[in-house]
């Protein structure tokens, strides 16, 4: 029977990406760069937190369920791609939530 090699601490690595993205996003927000759908500071902070946590959890789950070990660069790249998809989806659906 073949041994399946698993990724070590996939959620920790993916959520570390989320934490870094959140710090960068909050810094950008205070410098004046925001997403058009944000209306208030409280709304912006909570939505930014959700926007970076969702990709982190998805990537962590994908890396954990994979039959191959994911190197760190693959986790980071997958996080960035999913973050872009989630953010674009968030902005496209913003008028529907208003």
mmCIF file of N, CA and C in Angstrom:
data_model
loop_
_atom_site.group_PDB
_atom_site.id
_atom_site.type_symbol
_atom_site.label_atom_id
_atom_site.label_comp_id
_atom_site.label_asym_id
_atom_site.label_seq_id
_atom_site.Cartn_x
_atom_site.Cartn_y
_atom_site.Cartn_z
ATOM 1 N N UNK A 1 0.847 -1.175 0.000
ATOM 2 C CA UNK A 1 0.000 0.000 0.000
ATOM 3 C C UNK A 1 0.894 1.241 0.000
ATOM 4 N N UNK A 2 0.557 2.200 -0.806
ATOM 5 C CA UNK A 2 1.377 3.409 -0.894
ATOM 6 C C UNK A 2 1.031 4.383 0.224
ATOM 7 N N UNK A 3 2.054 5.029 0.683
ATOM 8 C CA UNK A 3 1.921 6.037 1.739
ATOM 9 C C UNK A 3 1.542 7.372 1.101
ATOM 10 N N UNK A 4 0.515 8.014 1.614
ATOM 11 C CA UNK A 4 0.093 9.319 1.113
ATOM 12 C C UNK A 4 0.825 10.397 1.896
ATOM 13 N N UNK A 5 1.516 11.248 1.163
ATOM 14 C CA UNK A 5 2.256 12.332 1.798
ATOM 15 C C UNK A 5 1.322 13.530 1.955
ATOM 16 N N UNK A 6 1.184 14.030 3.165
ATOM 17 C CA UNK A 6 0.283 15.139 3.462
ATOM 18 C C UNK A 6 1.067 16.420 3.711
ATOM 19 N N UNK A 7 0.389 17.531 3.504
ATOM 20 C CA UNK A 7 0.979 18.841 3.773
ATOM 21 C C UNK A 7 1.023 19.064 5.279
ATOM 22 N N UNK A 8 2.143 19.536 5.768
ATOM 23 C CA UNK A 8 2.281 19.817 7.186
ATOM 24 C C UNK A 8 1.664 21.177 7.513
ATOM 25 N N UNK A 9 0.741 21.244 8.439
ATOM 26 C CA UNK A 9 0.075 22.463 8.907
ATOM 27 C C UNK A 9 -0.524 23.292 7.770
ATOM 28 N N UNK A 10 -1.420 22.708 6.965
ATOM 29 C CA UNK A 10 -1.957 23.458 5.830
ATOM 30 C C UNK A 10 -2.793 24.661 6.245
ATOM 31 N N UNK A 11 -3.605 24.496 7.293
ATOM 32 C CA UNK A 11 -4.446 25.623 7.738
ATOM 33 C C UNK A 11 -3.601 26.738 8.322
ATOM 34 N N UNK A 12 -2.567 26.388 9.046
ATOM 35 C CA UNK A 12 -1.694 27.402 9.642
ATOM 36 C C UNK A 12 -1.012 28.233 8.557
ATOM 37 N N UNK A 13 -0.524 27.577 7.522
ATOM 38 C CA UNK A 13 0.140 28.290 6.421
ATOM 39 C C UNK A 13 -0.852 29.165 5.655
ATOM 40 N N UNK A 14 -2.037 28.637 5.364
ATOM 41 C CA UNK A 14 -3.030 29.393 4.606
ATOM 42 C C UNK A 14 -3.572 30.565 5.429
ATOM 43 N N UNK A 15 -3.787 30.359 6.714
ATOM 44 C CA UNK A 15 -4.283 31.452 7.551
ATOM 45 C C UNK A 15 -3.199 32.482 7.836
ATOM 46 N N UNK A 16 -1.936 32.086 7.757
ATOM 47 C CA UNK A 16 -0.849 33.071 7.837
ATOM 48 C C UNK A 16 -0.890 33.981 6.611
ATOM 49 N N UNK A 17 -1.212 33.409 5.460
ATOM 50 C CA UNK A 17 -1.408 34.232 4.255
ATOM 51 C C UNK A 17 -2.560 35.199 4.470
ATOM 52 N N UNK A 18 -3.630 34.727 5.105
ATOM 53 C CA UNK A 18 -4.782 35.586 5.396
ATOM 54 C C UNK A 18 -4.395 36.731 6.322
ATOM 55 N N UNK A 19 -3.607 36.433 7.334
ATOM 56 C CA UNK A 19 -3.196 37.475 8.283
ATOM 57 C C UNK A 19 -2.338 38.533 7.591
ATOM 58 N N UNK A 20 -1.428 38.096 6.756
ATOM 59 C CA UNK A 20 -0.579 39.051 6.031
ATOM 60 C C UNK A 20 -1.421 39.896 5.082
ATOM 61 N N UNK A 21 -2.353 39.260 4.373
ATOM 62 C CA UNK A 21 -3.219 40.000 3.448
ATOM 63 C C UNK A 21 -4.094 40.993 4.206
ATOM 64 N N UNK A 22 -4.551 40.627 5.400
ATOM 65 C CA UNK A 22 -5.383 41.541 6.195
ATOM 66 C C UNK A 22 -4.584 42.763 6.641
ATOM 67 N N UNK A 23 -3.371 42.551 7.084
ATOM 68 C CA UNK A 23 -2.520 43.675 7.495
ATOM 69 C C UNK A 23 -2.247 44.603 6.310
ATOM 70 N N UNK A 24 -1.949 44.032 5.156
ATOM 71 C CA UNK A 24 -1.712 44.847 3.957
ATOM 72 C C UNK A 24 -2.982 45.600 3.565
ATOM 73 N N UNK A 25 -4.140 44.933 3.628
ATOM 74 C CA UNK A 25 -5.410 45.566 3.251
ATOM 75 C C UNK A 25 -5.776 46.695 4.202
ATOM 76 N N UNK A 26 -5.574 46.505 5.501
ATOM 77 C CA UNK A 26 -5.868 47.564 6.469
ATOM 78 C C UNK A 26 -4.919 48.735 6.246
ATOM 79 N N UNK A 27 -3.654 48.455 5.985
ATOM 80 C CA UNK A 27 -2.703 49.527 5.692
ATOM 81 C C UNK A 27 -3.101 50.301 4.450
ATOM 82 N N UNK A 28 -3.520 49.587 3.414
ATOM 83 C CA UNK A 28 -3.969 50.249 2.183
ATOM 84 C C UNK A 28 -5.228 51.065 2.439
ATOM 85 N N UNK A 29 -6.103 50.547 3.284
ATOM 86 C CA UNK A 29 -7.342 51.276 3.606
ATOM 87 C C UNK A 29 -7.024 52.601 4.287
ATOM 88 N N UNK A 30 -6.080 52.593 5.228
ATOM 89 C CA UNK A 30 -5.723 53.829 5.929
ATOM 90 C C UNK A 30 -4.951 54.792 5.035
ATOM 91 N N UNK A 31 -4.351 54.292 3.960
ATOM 92 C CA UNK A 31 -3.688 55.163 2.998
ATOM 93 C C UNK A 31 -4.654 55.711 1.944
ATOM 94 N N UNK A 32 -5.904 55.283 2.010
ATOM 95 C CA UNK A 32 -6.920 55.811 1.115
ATOM 96 C C UNK A 32 -7.343 54.894 -0.014
ATOM 97 N N UNK A 33 -6.765 53.722 -0.087
ATOM 98 C CA UNK A 33 -7.148 52.768 -1.135
ATOM 99 C C UNK A 33 -8.224 51.843 -0.577
ATOM 100 N N UNK A 34 -9.411 51.884 -1.154
ATOM 101 C CA UNK A 34 -10.494 51.029 -0.671
ATOM 102 C C UNK A 34 -11.212 50.389 -1.842
ATOM 103 N N UNK A 35 -12.041 49.446 -1.533
ATOM 104 C CA UNK A 35 -12.921 48.864 -2.535
ATOM 105 C C UNK A 35 -14.148 49.769 -2.664
ATOM 106 N N UNK A 36 -14.683 49.907 -3.837
ATOM 107 C CA UNK A 36 -15.820 50.815 -4.034
ATOM 108 C C UNK A 36 -17.060 50.448 -3.225
ATOM 109 N N UNK A 37 -17.208 49.208 -2.840
ATOM 110 C CA UNK A 37 -18.420 48.789 -2.125
ATOM 111 C C UNK A 37 -18.402 49.138 -0.636
ATOM 112 N N UNK A 38 -17.271 49.572 -0.090
ATOM 113 C CA UNK A 38 -17.205 49.896 1.331
ATOM 114 C C UNK A 38 -17.834 51.263 1.584
ATOM 115 N N UNK A 39 -18.739 51.322 2.566
ATOM 116 C CA UNK A 39 -19.420 52.569 2.871
ATOM 117 C C UNK A 39 -18.969 53.190 4.183
ATOM 118 N N UNK A 40 -18.594 52.384 5.157
ATOM 119 C CA UNK A 40 -18.150 52.904 6.453
ATOM 120 C C UNK A 40 -16.914 52.140 6.915
ATOM 121 N N UNK A 41 -16.255 52.696 7.938
ATOM 122 C CA UNK A 41 -15.033 52.046 8.437
ATOM 123 C C UNK A 41 -15.334 50.706 9.088
ATOM 124 N N UNK A 42 -16.404 50.634 9.869
ATOM 125 C CA UNK A 42 -16.744 49.368 10.536
ATOM 126 C C UNK A 42 -17.083 48.298 9.492
ATOM 127 N N UNK A 43 -17.823 48.702 8.467
ATOM 128 C CA UNK A 43 -18.176 47.769 7.410
ATOM 129 C C UNK A 43 -16.937 47.316 6.651
ATOM 130 N N UNK A 44 -16.031 48.231 6.413
ATOM 131 C CA UNK A 44 -14.811 47.908 5.678
ATOM 132 C C UNK A 44 -13.957 46.904 6.445
ATOM 133 N N UNK A 45 -13.785 47.129 7.743
ATOM 134 C CA UNK A 45 -12.948 46.224 8.531
ATOM 135 C C UNK A 45 -13.536 44.820 8.586
ATOM 136 N N UNK A 46 -14.836 44.720 8.807
ATOM 137 C CA UNK A 46 -15.449 43.390 8.904
ATOM 138 C C UNK A 46 -15.443 42.681 7.549
ATOM 139 N N UNK A 47 -15.702 43.424 6.472
ATOM 140 C CA UNK A 47 -15.691 42.796 5.156
ATOM 141 C C UNK A 47 -14.274 42.420 4.718
ATOM 142 N N UNK A 48 -13.290 43.235 5.069
ATOM 143 C CA UNK A 48 -11.903 42.875 4.751
ATOM 144 C C UNK A 48 -11.500 41.596 5.469
ATOM 145 N N UNK A 49 -11.906 41.476 6.730
ATOM 146 C CA UNK A 49 -11.587 40.269 7.489
ATOM 147 C C UNK A 49 -12.210 39.042 6.820
ATOM 148 N N UNK A 50 -13.468 39.156 6.423
ATOM 149 C CA UNK A 50 -14.132 38.031 5.755
ATOM 150 C C UNK A 50 -13.494 37.744 4.396
ATOM 151 N N UNK A 51 -13.132 38.802 3.676
ATOM 152 C CA UNK A 51 -12.544 38.615 2.343
ATOM 153 C C UNK A 51 -11.207 37.881 2.391
ATOM 154 N N UNK A 52 -10.446 38.040 3.447
ATOM 155 C CA UNK A 52 -9.154 37.341 3.515
ATOM 156 C C UNK A 52 -9.252 35.993 4.234
ATOM 157 N N UNK A 53 -10.247 35.821 5.099
ATOM 158 C CA UNK A 53 -10.375 34.542 5.795
ATOM 159 C C UNK A 53 -10.938 33.441 4.897
ATOM 160 N N UNK A 54 -11.880 33.789 4.041
ATOM 161 C CA UNK A 54 -12.500 32.775 3.184
ATOM 162 C C UNK A 54 -11.456 32.088 2.291
ATOM 163 N N UNK A 55 -10.608 32.830 1.560
ATOM 164 C CA UNK A 55 -9.590 32.142 0.749
ATOM 165 C C UNK A 55 -8.612 31.317 1.593
ATOM 166 N N UNK A 56 -8.284 31.814 2.791
ATOM 167 C CA UNK A 56 -7.382 31.059 3.656
ATOM 168 C C UNK A 56 -7.968 29.717 4.059
ATOM 169 N N UNK A 57 -9.254 29.721 4.389
ATOM 170 C CA UNK A 57 -9.902 28.463 4.769
ATOM 171 C C UNK A 57 -10.048 27.523 3.578
ATOM 172 N N UNK A 58 -10.356 28.071 2.410
ATOM 173 C CA UNK A 58 -10.497 27.237 1.206
ATOM 174 C C UNK A 58 -9.159 26.593 0.838
ATOM 175 N N UNK A 59 -8.098 27.384 0.835
ATOM 176 C CA UNK A 59 -6.776 26.847 0.488
ATOM 177 C C UNK A 59 -6.320 25.832 1.533
ATOM 178 N N UNK A 60 -6.567 26.114 2.801
ATOM 179 C CA UNK A 60 -6.215 25.152 3.846
ATOM 180 C C UNK A 60 -6.920 23.824 3.654
ATOM 181 N N UNK A 61 -8.203 23.878 3.305
ATOM 182 C CA UNK A 61 -8.969 22.656 3.069
ATOM 183 C C UNK A 61 -8.445 21.907 1.841
ATOM 184 N N UNK A 62 -8.181 22.643 0.764
ATOM 185 C CA UNK A 62 -7.656 21.998 -0.450
ATOM 186 C C UNK A 62 -6.306 21.334 -0.188
ATOM 187 N N UNK A 63 -5.434 22.020 0.538
ATOM 188 C CA UNK A 63 -4.112 21.453 0.833
ATOM 189 C C UNK A 63 -4.218 20.250 1.761
ATOM 190 N N UNK A 64 -5.148 20.303 2.705
ATOM 191 C CA UNK A 64 -5.310 19.188 3.640
ATOM 192 C C UNK A 64 -5.870 17.948 2.942
ATOM 193 N N UNK A 65 -6.805 18.144 2.028
ATOM 194 C CA UNK A 65 -7.449 17.014 1.353
ATOM 195 C C UNK A 65 -6.640 16.466 0.183
ATOM 196 N N UNK A 66 -5.607 17.183 -0.252
ATOM 197 C CA UNK A 66 -4.805 16.745 -1.382
ATOM 198 C C UNK A 66 -4.013 15.489 -1.031
ATOM 199 N N UNK A 67 -3.828 14.640 -2.033
ATOM 200 C CA UNK A 67 -3.048 13.419 -1.805
ATOM 201 C C UNK A 67 -1.552 13.688 -1.882
ATOM 202 N N UNK A 68 -1.171 14.863 -2.383
ATOM 203 C CA UNK A 68 0.237 15.251 -2.457
ATOM 204 C C UNK A 68 0.488 16.400 -1.488
ATOM 205 N N UNK A 69 1.709 16.497 -1.053
ATOM 206 C CA UNK A 69 2.091 17.609 -0.172
ATOM 207 C C UNK A 69 2.185 18.889 -0.994
ATOM 208 N N UNK A 70 1.640 19.962 -0.471
ATOM 209 C CA UNK A 70 1.688 21.263 -1.139
ATOM 210 C C UNK A 70 2.874 22.049 -0.596
ATOM 211 N N UNK A 71 3.786 22.489 -1.468
ATOM 212 C CA UNK A 71 4.865 23.364 -0.990
ATOM 213 C C UNK A 71 4.284 24.750 -0.664
ATOM 214 N N UNK A 72 5.051 25.522 0.061
ATOM 215 C CA UNK A 72 4.574 26.832 0.498
ATOM 216 C C UNK A 72 4.239 27.733 -0.681
ATOM 217 N N UNK A 73 5.030 27.684 -1.740
ATOM 218 C CA UNK A 73 4.763 28.552 -2.886
ATOM 219 C C UNK A 73 3.420 28.237 -3.520
ATOM 220 N N UNK A 74 3.002 26.980 -3.517
ATOM 221 C CA UNK A 74 1.714 26.602 -4.088
ATOM 222 C C UNK A 74 0.569 27.105 -3.206
ATOM 223 N N UNK A 75 0.751 27.042 -1.913
ATOM 224 C CA UNK A 75 -0.263 27.568 -0.991
ATOM 225 C C UNK A 75 -0.424 29.067 -1.193
ATOM 226 N N UNK A 76 0.684 29.788 -1.299
ATOM 227 C CA UNK A 76 0.632 31.241 -1.484
ATOM 228 C C UNK A 76 -0.014 31.590 -2.825
ATOM 229 N N UNK A 77 0.374 30.907 -3.887
ATOM 230 C CA UNK A 77 -0.203 31.183 -5.217
ATOM 231 C C UNK A 77 -1.696 30.865 -5.250
ATOM 232 N N UNK A 78 -2.082 29.739 -4.676
ATOM 233 C CA UNK A 78 -3.500 29.380 -4.641
ATOM 234 C C UNK A 78 -4.285 30.398 -3.814
ATOM 235 N N UNK A 79 -3.698 30.860 -2.710
ATOM 236 C CA UNK A 79 -4.357 31.876 -1.887
ATOM 237 C C UNK A 79 -4.582 33.158 -2.689
ATOM 238 N N UNK A 80 -3.575 33.603 -3.414
ATOM 239 C CA UNK A 80 -3.690 34.843 -4.190
ATOM 240 C C UNK A 80 -4.772 34.707 -5.262
ATOM 241 N N UNK A 81 -4.793 33.591 -5.968
ATOM 242 C CA UNK A 81 -5.796 33.381 -7.018
ATOM 243 C C UNK A 81 -7.203 33.371 -6.420
ATOM 244 N N UNK A 82 -7.398 32.635 -5.335
ATOM 245 C CA UNK A 82 -8.724 32.558 -4.718
ATOM 246 C C UNK A 82 -9.107 33.901 -4.099
ATOM 247 N N UNK A 83 -8.135 34.637 -3.553
ATOM 248 C CA UNK A 83 -8.421 35.969 -3.014
ATOM 249 C C UNK A 83 -8.920 36.904 -4.113
ATOM 250 N N UNK A 84 -8.301 36.847 -5.273
ATOM 251 C CA UNK A 84 -8.739 37.683 -6.400
ATOM 252 C C UNK A 84 -10.152 37.299 -6.829
ATOM 253 N N UNK A 85 -10.427 36.010 -6.931
ATOM 254 C CA UNK A 85 -11.758 35.553 -7.332
ATOM 255 C C UNK A 85 -12.812 35.990 -6.313
ATOM 256 N N UNK A 86 -12.531 35.824 -5.035
ATOM 257 C CA UNK A 86 -13.484 36.199 -3.988
ATOM 258 C C UNK A 86 -13.711 37.706 -3.983
ATOM 259 N N UNK A 87 -12.657 38.489 -4.145
ATOM 260 C CA UNK A 87 -12.786 39.943 -4.136
ATOM 261 C C UNK A 87 -13.575 40.438 -5.336
ATOM 262 N N UNK A 88 -13.302 39.902 -6.510
ATOM 263 C CA UNK A 88 -14.050 40.302 -7.707
ATOM 264 C C UNK A 88 -15.520 39.911 -7.566
ATOM 265 N N UNK A 89 -15.777 38.733 -7.053
ATOM 266 C CA UNK A 89 -17.156 38.300 -6.826
ATOM 267 C C UNK A 89 -17.856 39.210 -5.822
ATOM 268 N N UNK A 90 -17.135 39.601 -4.783
ATOM 269 C CA UNK A 90 -17.685 40.513 -3.774
ATOM 270 C C UNK A 90 -18.070 41.844 -4.401
ATOM 271 N N UNK A 91 -17.216 42.378 -5.249
ATOM 272 C CA UNK A 91 -17.492 43.671 -5.870
ATOM 273 C C UNK A 91 -18.607 43.586 -6.915
ATOM 274 N N UNK A 92 -18.670 42.497 -7.653
ATOM 275 C CA UNK A 92 -19.716 42.338 -8.666
ATOM 276 C C UNK A 92 -21.084 42.199 -8.013
ATOM 277 N N UNK A 93 -21.140 41.521 -6.880
ATOM 278 C CA UNK A 93 -22.427 41.307 -6.209
ATOM 279 C C UNK A 93 -22.786 42.420 -5.230
ATOM 280 N N UNK A 94 -21.961 43.436 -5.088
ATOM 281 C CA UNK A 94 -22.235 44.524 -4.147
ATOM 282 C C UNK A 94 -23.555 45.240 -4.435
ATOM 283 N N UNK A 95 -23.889 45.555 -5.687
ATOM 284 C CA UNK A 95 -25.181 46.223 -5.926
ATOM 285 C C UNK A 95 -26.390 45.356 -5.528
ATOM 286 N N UNK A 96 -26.234 44.061 -5.564
ATOM 287 C CA UNK A 96 -27.331 43.175 -5.171
ATOM 288 C C UNK A 96 -27.576 43.198 -3.660
ATOM 289 N N UNK A 97 -26.522 43.488 -2.899
ATOM 290 C CA UNK A 97 -26.643 43.538 -1.443
ATOM 291 C C UNK A 97 -27.139 44.878 -0.931
ATOM 292 N N UNK A 98 -27.112 45.911 -1.755
ATOM 293 C CA UNK A 98 -27.493 47.265 -1.312
ATOM 294 C C UNK A 98 -28.978 47.455 -1.244
#
